[in-house]
PDB file of N, CA, C and O in Angstrom:
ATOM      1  N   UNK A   1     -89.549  29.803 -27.655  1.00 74.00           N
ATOM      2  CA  UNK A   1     -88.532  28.844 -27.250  1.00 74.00           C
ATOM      3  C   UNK A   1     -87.502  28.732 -28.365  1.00 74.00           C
ATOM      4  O   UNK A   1     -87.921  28.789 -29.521  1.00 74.00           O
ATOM      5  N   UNK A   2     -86.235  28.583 -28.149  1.00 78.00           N
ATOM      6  CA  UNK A   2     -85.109  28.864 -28.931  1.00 78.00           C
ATOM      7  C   UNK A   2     -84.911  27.172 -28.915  1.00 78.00           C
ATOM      8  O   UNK A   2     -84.769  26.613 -27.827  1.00 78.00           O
ATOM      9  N   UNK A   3     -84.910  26.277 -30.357  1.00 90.00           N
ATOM     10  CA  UNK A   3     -84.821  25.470 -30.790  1.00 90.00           C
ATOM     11  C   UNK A   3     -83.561  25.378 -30.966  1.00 90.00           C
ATOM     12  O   UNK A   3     -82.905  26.019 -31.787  1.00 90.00           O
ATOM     13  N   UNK A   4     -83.085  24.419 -30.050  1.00 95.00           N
ATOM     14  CA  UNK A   4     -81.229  24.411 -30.756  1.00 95.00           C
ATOM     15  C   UNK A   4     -81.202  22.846 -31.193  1.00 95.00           C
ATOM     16  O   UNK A   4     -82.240  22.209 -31.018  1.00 95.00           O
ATOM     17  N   UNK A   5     -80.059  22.183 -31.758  1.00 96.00           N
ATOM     18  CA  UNK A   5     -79.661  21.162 -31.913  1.00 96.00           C
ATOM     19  C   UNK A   5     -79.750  19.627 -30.807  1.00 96.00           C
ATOM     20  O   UNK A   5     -80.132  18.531 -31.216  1.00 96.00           O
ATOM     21  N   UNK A   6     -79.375  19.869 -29.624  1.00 97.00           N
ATOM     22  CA  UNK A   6     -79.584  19.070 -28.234  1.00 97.00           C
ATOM     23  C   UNK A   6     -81.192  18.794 -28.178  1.00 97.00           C
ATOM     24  O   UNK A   6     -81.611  17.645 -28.039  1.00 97.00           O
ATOM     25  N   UNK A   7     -82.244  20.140 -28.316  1.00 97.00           N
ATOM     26  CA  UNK A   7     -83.544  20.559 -27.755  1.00 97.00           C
ATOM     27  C   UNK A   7     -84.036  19.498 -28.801  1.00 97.00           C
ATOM     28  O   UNK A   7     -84.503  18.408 -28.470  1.00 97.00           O
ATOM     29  N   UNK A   8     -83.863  19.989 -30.289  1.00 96.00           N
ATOM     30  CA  UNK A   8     -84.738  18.820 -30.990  1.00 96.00           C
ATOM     31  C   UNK A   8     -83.928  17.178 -30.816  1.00 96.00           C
ATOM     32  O   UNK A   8     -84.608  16.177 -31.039  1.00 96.00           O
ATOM     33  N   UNK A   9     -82.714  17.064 -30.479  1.00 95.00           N
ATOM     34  CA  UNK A   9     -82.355  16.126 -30.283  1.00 95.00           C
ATOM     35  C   UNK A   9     -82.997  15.019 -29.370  1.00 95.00           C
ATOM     36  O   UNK A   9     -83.036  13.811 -29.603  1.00 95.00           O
ATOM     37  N   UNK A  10     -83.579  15.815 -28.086  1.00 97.00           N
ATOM     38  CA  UNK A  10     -84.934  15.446 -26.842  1.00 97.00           C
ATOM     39  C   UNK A  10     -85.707  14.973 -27.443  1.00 97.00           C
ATOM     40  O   UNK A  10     -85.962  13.777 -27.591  1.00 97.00           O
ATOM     41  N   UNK A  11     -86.370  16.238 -28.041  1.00 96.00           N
ATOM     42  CA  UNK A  11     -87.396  15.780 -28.855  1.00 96.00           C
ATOM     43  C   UNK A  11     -87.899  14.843 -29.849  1.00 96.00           C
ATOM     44  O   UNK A  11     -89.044  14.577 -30.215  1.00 96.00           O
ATOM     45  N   UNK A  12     -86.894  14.464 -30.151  1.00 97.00           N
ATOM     46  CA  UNK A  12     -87.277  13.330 -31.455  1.00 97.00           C
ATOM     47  C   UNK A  12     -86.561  12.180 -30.801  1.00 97.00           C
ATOM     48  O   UNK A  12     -86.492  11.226 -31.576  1.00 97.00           O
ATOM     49  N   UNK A  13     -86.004  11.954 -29.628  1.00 97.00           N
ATOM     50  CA  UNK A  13     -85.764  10.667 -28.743  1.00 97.00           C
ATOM     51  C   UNK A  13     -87.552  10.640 -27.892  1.00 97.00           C
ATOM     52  O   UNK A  13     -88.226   9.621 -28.038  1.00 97.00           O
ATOM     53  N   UNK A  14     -87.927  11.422 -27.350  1.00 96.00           N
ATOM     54  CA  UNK A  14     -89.605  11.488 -27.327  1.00 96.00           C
ATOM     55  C   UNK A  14     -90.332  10.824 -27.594  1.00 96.00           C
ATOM     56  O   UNK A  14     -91.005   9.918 -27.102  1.00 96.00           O
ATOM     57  N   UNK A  15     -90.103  11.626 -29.022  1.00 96.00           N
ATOM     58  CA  UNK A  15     -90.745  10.869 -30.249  1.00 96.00           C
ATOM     59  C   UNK A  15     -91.193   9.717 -30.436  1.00 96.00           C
ATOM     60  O   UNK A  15     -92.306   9.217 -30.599  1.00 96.00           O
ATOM     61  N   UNK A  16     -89.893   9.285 -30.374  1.00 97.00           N
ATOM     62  CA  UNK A  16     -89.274   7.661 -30.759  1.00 97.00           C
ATOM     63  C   UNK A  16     -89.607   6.464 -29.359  1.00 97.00           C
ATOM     64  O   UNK A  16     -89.389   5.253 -29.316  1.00 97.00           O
ATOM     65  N   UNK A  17     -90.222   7.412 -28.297  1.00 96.00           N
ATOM     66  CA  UNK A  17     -90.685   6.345 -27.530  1.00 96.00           C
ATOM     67  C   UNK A  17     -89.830   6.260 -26.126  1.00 96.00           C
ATOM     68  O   UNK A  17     -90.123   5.489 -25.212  1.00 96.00           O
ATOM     69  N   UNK A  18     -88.720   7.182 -26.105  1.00 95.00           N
ATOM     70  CA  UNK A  18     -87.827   7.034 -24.970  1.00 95.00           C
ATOM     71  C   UNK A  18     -88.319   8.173 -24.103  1.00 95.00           C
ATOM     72  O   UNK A  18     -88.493   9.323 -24.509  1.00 95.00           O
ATOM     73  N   UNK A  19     -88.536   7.724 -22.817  1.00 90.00           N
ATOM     74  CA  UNK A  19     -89.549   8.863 -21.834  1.00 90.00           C
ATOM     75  C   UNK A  19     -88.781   8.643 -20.980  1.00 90.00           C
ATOM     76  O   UNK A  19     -89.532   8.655 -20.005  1.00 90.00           O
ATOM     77  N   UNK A  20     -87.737   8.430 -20.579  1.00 90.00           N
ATOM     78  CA  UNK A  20     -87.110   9.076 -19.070  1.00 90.00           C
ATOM     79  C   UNK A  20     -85.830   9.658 -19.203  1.00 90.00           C
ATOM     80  O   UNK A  20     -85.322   8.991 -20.105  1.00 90.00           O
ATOM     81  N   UNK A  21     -85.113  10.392 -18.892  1.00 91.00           N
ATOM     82  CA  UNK A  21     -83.982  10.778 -18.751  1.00 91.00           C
ATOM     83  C   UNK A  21     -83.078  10.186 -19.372  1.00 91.00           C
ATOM     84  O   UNK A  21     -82.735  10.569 -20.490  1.00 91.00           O
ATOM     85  N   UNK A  22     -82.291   8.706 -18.512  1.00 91.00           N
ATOM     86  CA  UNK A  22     -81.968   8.330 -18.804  1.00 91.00           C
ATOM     87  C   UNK A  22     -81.980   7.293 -20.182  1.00 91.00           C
ATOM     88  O   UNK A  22     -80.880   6.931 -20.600  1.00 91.00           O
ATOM     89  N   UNK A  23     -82.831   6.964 -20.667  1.00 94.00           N
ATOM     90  CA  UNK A  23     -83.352   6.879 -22.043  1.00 94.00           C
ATOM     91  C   UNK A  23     -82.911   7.083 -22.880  1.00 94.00           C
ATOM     92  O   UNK A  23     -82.481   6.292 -23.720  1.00 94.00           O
ATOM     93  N   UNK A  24     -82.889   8.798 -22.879  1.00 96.00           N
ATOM     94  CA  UNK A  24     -82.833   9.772 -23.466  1.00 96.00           C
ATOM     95  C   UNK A  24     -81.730  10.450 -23.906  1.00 96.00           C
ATOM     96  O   UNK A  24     -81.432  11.168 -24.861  1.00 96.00           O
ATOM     97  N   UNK A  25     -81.065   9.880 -22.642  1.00 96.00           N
ATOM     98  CA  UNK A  25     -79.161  10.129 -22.772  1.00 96.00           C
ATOM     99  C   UNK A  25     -78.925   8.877 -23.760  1.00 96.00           C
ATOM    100  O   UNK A  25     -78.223   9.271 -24.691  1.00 96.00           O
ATOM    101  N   UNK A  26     -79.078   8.235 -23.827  1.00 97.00           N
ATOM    102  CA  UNK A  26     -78.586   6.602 -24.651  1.00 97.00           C
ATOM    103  C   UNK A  26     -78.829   6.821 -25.782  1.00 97.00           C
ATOM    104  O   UNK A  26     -78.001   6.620 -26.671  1.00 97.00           O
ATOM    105  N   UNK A  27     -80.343   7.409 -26.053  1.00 97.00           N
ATOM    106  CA  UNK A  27     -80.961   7.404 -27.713  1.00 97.00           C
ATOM    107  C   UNK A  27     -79.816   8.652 -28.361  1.00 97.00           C
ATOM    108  O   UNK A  27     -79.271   8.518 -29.456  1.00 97.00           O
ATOM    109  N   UNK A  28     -79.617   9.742 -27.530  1.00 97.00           N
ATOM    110  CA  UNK A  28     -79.066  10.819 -28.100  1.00 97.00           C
ATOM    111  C   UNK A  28     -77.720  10.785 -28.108  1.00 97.00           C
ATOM    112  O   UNK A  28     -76.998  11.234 -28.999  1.00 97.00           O
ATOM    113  N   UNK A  29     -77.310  10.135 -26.895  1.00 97.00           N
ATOM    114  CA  UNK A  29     -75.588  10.214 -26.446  1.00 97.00           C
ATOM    115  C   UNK A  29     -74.922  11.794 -25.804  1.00 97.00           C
ATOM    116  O   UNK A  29     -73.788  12.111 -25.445  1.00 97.00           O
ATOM    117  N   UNK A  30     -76.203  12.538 -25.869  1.00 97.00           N
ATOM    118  CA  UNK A  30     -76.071  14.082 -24.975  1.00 97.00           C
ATOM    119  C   UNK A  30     -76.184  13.222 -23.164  1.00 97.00           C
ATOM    120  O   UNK A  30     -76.630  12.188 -22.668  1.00 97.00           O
ATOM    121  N   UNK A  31     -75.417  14.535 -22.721  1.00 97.00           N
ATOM    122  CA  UNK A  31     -74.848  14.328 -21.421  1.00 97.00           C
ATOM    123  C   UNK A  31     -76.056  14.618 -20.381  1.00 97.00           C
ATOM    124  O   UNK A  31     -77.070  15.238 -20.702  1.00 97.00           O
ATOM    125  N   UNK A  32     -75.810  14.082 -19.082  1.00 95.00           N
ATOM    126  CA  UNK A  32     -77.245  14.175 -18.659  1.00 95.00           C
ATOM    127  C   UNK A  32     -77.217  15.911 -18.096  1.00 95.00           C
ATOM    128  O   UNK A  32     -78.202  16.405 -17.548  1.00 95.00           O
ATOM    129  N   UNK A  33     -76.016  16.639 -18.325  1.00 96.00           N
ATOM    130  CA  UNK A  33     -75.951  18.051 -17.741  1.00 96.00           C
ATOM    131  C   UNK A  33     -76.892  18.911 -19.222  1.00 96.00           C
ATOM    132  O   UNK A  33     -77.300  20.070 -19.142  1.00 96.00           O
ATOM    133  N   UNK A  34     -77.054  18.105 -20.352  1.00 97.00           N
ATOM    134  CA  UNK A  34     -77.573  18.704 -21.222  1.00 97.00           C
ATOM    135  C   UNK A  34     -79.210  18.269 -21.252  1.00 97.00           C
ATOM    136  O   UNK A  34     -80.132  19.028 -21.549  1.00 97.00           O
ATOM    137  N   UNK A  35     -79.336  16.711 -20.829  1.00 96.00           N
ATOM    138  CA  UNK A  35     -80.681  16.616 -21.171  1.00 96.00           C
ATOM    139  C   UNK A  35     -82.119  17.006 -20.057  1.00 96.00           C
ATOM    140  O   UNK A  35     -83.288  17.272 -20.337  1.00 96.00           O
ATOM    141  N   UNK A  36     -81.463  16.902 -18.841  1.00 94.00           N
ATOM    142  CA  UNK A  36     -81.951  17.289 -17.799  1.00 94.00           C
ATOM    143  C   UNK A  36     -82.471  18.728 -17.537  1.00 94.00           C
ATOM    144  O   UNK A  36     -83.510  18.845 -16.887  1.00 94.00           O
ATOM    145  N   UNK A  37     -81.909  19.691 -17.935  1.00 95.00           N
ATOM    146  CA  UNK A  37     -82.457  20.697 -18.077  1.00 95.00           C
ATOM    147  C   UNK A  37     -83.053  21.285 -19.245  1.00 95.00           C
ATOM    148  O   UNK A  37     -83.523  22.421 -19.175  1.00 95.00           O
ATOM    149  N   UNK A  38     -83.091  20.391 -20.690  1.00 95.00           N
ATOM    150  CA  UNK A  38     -84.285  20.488 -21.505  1.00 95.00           C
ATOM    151  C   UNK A  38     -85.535  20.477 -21.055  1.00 95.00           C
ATOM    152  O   UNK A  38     -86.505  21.233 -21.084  1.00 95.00           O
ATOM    153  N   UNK A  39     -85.183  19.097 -20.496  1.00 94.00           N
ATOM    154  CA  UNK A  39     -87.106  18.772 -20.189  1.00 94.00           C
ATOM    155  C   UNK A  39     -87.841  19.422 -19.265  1.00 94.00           C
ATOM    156  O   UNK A  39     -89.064  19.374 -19.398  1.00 94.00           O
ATOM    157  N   UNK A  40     -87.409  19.982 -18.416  1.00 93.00           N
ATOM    158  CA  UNK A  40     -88.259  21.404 -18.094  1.00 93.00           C
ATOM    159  C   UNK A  40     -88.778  22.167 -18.873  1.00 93.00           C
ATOM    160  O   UNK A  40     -89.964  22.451 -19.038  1.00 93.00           O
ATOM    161  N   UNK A  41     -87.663  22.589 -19.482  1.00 95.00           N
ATOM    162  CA  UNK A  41     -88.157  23.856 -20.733  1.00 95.00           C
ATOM    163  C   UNK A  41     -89.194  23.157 -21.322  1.00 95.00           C
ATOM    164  O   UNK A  41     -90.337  23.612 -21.348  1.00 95.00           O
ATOM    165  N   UNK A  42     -88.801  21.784 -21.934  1.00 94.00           N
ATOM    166  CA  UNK A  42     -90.014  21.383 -22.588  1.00 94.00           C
ATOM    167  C   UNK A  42     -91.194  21.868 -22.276  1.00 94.00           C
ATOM    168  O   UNK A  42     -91.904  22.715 -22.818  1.00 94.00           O
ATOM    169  N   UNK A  43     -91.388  20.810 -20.733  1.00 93.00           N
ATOM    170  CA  UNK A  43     -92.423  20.705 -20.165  1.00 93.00           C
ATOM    171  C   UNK A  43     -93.442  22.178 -19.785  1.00 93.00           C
ATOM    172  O   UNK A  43     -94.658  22.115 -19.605  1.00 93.00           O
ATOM    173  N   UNK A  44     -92.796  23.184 -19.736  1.00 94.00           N
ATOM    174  CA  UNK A  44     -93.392  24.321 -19.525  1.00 94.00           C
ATOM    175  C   UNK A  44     -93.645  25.421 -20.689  1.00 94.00           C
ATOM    176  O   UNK A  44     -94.288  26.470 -20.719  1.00 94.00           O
ATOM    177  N   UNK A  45     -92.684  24.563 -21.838  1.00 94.00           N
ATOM    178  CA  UNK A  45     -93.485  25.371 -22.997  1.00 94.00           C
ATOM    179  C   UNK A  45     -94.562  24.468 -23.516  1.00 94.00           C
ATOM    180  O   UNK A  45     -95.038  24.771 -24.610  1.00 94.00           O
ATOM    181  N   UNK A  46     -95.060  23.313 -22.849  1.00 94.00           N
ATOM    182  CA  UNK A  46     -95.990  22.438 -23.048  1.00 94.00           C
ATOM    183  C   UNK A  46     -95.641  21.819 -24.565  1.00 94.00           C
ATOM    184  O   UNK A  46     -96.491  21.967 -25.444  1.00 94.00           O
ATOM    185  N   UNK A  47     -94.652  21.271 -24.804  1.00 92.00           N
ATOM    186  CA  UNK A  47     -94.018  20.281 -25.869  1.00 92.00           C
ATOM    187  C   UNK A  47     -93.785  19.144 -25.297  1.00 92.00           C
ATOM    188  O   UNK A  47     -93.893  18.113 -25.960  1.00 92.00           O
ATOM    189  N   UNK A  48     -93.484  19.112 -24.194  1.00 92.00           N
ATOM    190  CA  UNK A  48     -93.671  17.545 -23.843  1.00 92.00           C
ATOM    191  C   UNK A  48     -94.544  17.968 -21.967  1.00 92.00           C
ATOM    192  O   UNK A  48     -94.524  19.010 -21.313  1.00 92.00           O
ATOM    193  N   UNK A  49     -95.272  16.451 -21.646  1.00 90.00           N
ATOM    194  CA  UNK A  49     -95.975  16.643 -20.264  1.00 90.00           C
ATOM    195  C   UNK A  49     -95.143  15.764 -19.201  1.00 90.00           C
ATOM    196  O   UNK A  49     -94.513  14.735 -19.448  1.00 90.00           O
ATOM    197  N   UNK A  50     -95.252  16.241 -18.289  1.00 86.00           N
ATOM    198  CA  UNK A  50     -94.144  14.969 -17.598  1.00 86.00           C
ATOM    199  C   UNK A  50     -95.478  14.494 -16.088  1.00 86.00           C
ATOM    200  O   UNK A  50     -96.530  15.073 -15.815  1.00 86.00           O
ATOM    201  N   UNK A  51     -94.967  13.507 -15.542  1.00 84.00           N
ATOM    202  CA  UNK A  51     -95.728  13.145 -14.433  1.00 84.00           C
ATOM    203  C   UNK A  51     -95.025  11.481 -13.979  1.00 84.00           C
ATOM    204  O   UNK A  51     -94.352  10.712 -14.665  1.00 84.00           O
ATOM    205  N   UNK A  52     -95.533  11.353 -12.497  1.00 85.00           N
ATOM    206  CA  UNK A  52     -94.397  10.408 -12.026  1.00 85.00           C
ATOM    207  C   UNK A  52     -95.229   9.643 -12.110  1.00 85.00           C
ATOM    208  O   UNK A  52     -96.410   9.950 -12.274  1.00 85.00           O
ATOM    209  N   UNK A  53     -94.676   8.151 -11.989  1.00 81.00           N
ATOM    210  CA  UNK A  53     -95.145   6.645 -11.955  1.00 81.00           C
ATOM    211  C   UNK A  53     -95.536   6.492 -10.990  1.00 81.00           C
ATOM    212  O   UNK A  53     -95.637   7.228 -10.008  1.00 81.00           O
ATOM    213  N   UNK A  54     -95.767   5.615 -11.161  1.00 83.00           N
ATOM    214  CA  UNK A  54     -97.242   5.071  -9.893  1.00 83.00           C
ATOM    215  C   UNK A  54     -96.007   4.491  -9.182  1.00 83.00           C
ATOM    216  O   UNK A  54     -95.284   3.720  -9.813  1.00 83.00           O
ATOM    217  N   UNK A  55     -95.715   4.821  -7.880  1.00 82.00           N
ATOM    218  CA  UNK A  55     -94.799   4.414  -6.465  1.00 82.00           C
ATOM    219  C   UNK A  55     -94.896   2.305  -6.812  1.00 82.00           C
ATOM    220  O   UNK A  55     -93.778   1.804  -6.932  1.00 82.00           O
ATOM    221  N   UNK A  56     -95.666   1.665  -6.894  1.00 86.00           N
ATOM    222  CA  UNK A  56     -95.404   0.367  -6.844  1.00 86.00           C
ATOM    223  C   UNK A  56     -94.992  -0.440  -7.941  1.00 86.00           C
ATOM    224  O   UNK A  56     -94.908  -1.641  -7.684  1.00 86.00           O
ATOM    225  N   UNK A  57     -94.614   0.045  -9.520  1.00 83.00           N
ATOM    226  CA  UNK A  57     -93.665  -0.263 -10.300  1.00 83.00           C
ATOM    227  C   UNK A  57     -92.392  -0.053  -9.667  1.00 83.00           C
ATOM    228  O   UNK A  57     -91.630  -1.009  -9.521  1.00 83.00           O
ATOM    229  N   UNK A  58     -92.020   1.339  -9.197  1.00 82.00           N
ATOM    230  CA  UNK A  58     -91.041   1.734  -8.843  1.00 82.00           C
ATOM    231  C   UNK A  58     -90.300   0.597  -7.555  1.00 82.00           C
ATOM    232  O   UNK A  58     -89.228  -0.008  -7.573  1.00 82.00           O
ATOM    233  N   UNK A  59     -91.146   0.636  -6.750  1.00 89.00           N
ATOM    234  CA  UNK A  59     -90.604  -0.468  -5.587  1.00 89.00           C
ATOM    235  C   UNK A  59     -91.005  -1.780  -5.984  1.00 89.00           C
ATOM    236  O   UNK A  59     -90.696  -2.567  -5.089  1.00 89.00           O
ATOM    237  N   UNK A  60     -91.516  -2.303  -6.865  1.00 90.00           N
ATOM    238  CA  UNK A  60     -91.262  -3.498  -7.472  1.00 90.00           C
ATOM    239  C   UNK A  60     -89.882  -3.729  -8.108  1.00 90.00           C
ATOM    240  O   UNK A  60     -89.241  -4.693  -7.689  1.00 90.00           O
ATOM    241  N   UNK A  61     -89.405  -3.037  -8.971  1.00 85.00           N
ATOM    242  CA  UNK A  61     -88.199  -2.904  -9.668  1.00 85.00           C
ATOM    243  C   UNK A  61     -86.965  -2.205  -8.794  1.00 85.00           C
ATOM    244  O   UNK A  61     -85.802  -1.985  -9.131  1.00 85.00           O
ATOM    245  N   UNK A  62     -87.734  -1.910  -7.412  1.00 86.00           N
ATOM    246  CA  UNK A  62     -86.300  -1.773  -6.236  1.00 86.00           C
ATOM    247  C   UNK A  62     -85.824  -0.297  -7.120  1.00 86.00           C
ATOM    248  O   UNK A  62     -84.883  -0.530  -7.878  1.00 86.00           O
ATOM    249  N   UNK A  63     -86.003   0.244  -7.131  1.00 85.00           N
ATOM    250  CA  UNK A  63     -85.510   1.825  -7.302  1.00 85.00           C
ATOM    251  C   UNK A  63     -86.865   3.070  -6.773  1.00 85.00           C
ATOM    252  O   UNK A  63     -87.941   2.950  -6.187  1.00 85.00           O
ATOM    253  N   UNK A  64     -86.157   4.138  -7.307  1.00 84.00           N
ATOM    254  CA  UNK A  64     -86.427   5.368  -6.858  1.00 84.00           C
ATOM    255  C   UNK A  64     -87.709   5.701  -8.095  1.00 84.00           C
ATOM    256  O   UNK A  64     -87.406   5.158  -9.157  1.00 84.00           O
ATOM    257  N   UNK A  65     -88.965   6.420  -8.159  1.00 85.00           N
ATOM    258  CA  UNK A  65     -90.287   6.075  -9.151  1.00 85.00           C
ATOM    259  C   UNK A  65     -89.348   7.779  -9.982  1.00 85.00           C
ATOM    260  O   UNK A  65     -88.884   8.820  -9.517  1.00 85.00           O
ATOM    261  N   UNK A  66     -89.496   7.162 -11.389  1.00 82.00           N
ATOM    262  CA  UNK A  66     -89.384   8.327 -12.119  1.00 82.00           C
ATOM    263  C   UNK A  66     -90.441   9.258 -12.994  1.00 82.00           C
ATOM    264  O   UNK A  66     -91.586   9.148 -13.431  1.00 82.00           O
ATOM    265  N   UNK A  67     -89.358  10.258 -12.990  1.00 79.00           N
ATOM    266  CA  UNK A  67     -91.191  11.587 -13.591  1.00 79.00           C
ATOM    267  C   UNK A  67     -90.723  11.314 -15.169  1.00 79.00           C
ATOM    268  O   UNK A  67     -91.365  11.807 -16.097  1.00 79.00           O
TER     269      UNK A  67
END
């Protein structure tokens, strides 16, 4: 995996405790056309694991459940 600047940028928002997307855009200030297709890569070079929320947080808080 080719480590660029953005990639560890993910990564150490991660780190730091920010796990969704959007999060992730805030901690870093990268665009979501950049962070969104990190975390795949992540996830399949097994650096980070992803998995969705349990459906009744999600419709408690009236939105869509995120991975």
């Amino acid at each position: 995996m080719r480590l660029t600047y953005p990639t560890a940028f993910v990564l150490q928002a991660v780190l730091d405790g920010h796990h969704y997307g959007f999060d992730i855009m805030e901690a870093t200030g990268l665009p979501s056309g950049t962070v969104y297709p990190i975390l795949p890569r992540l996830d399949a070079e097994g650096c980070v694991r992803s998995r969705w929320e349990k459906d009744g947080l999600a419709r408690r808080e009236q939105r869509r459940p995120r991975r």
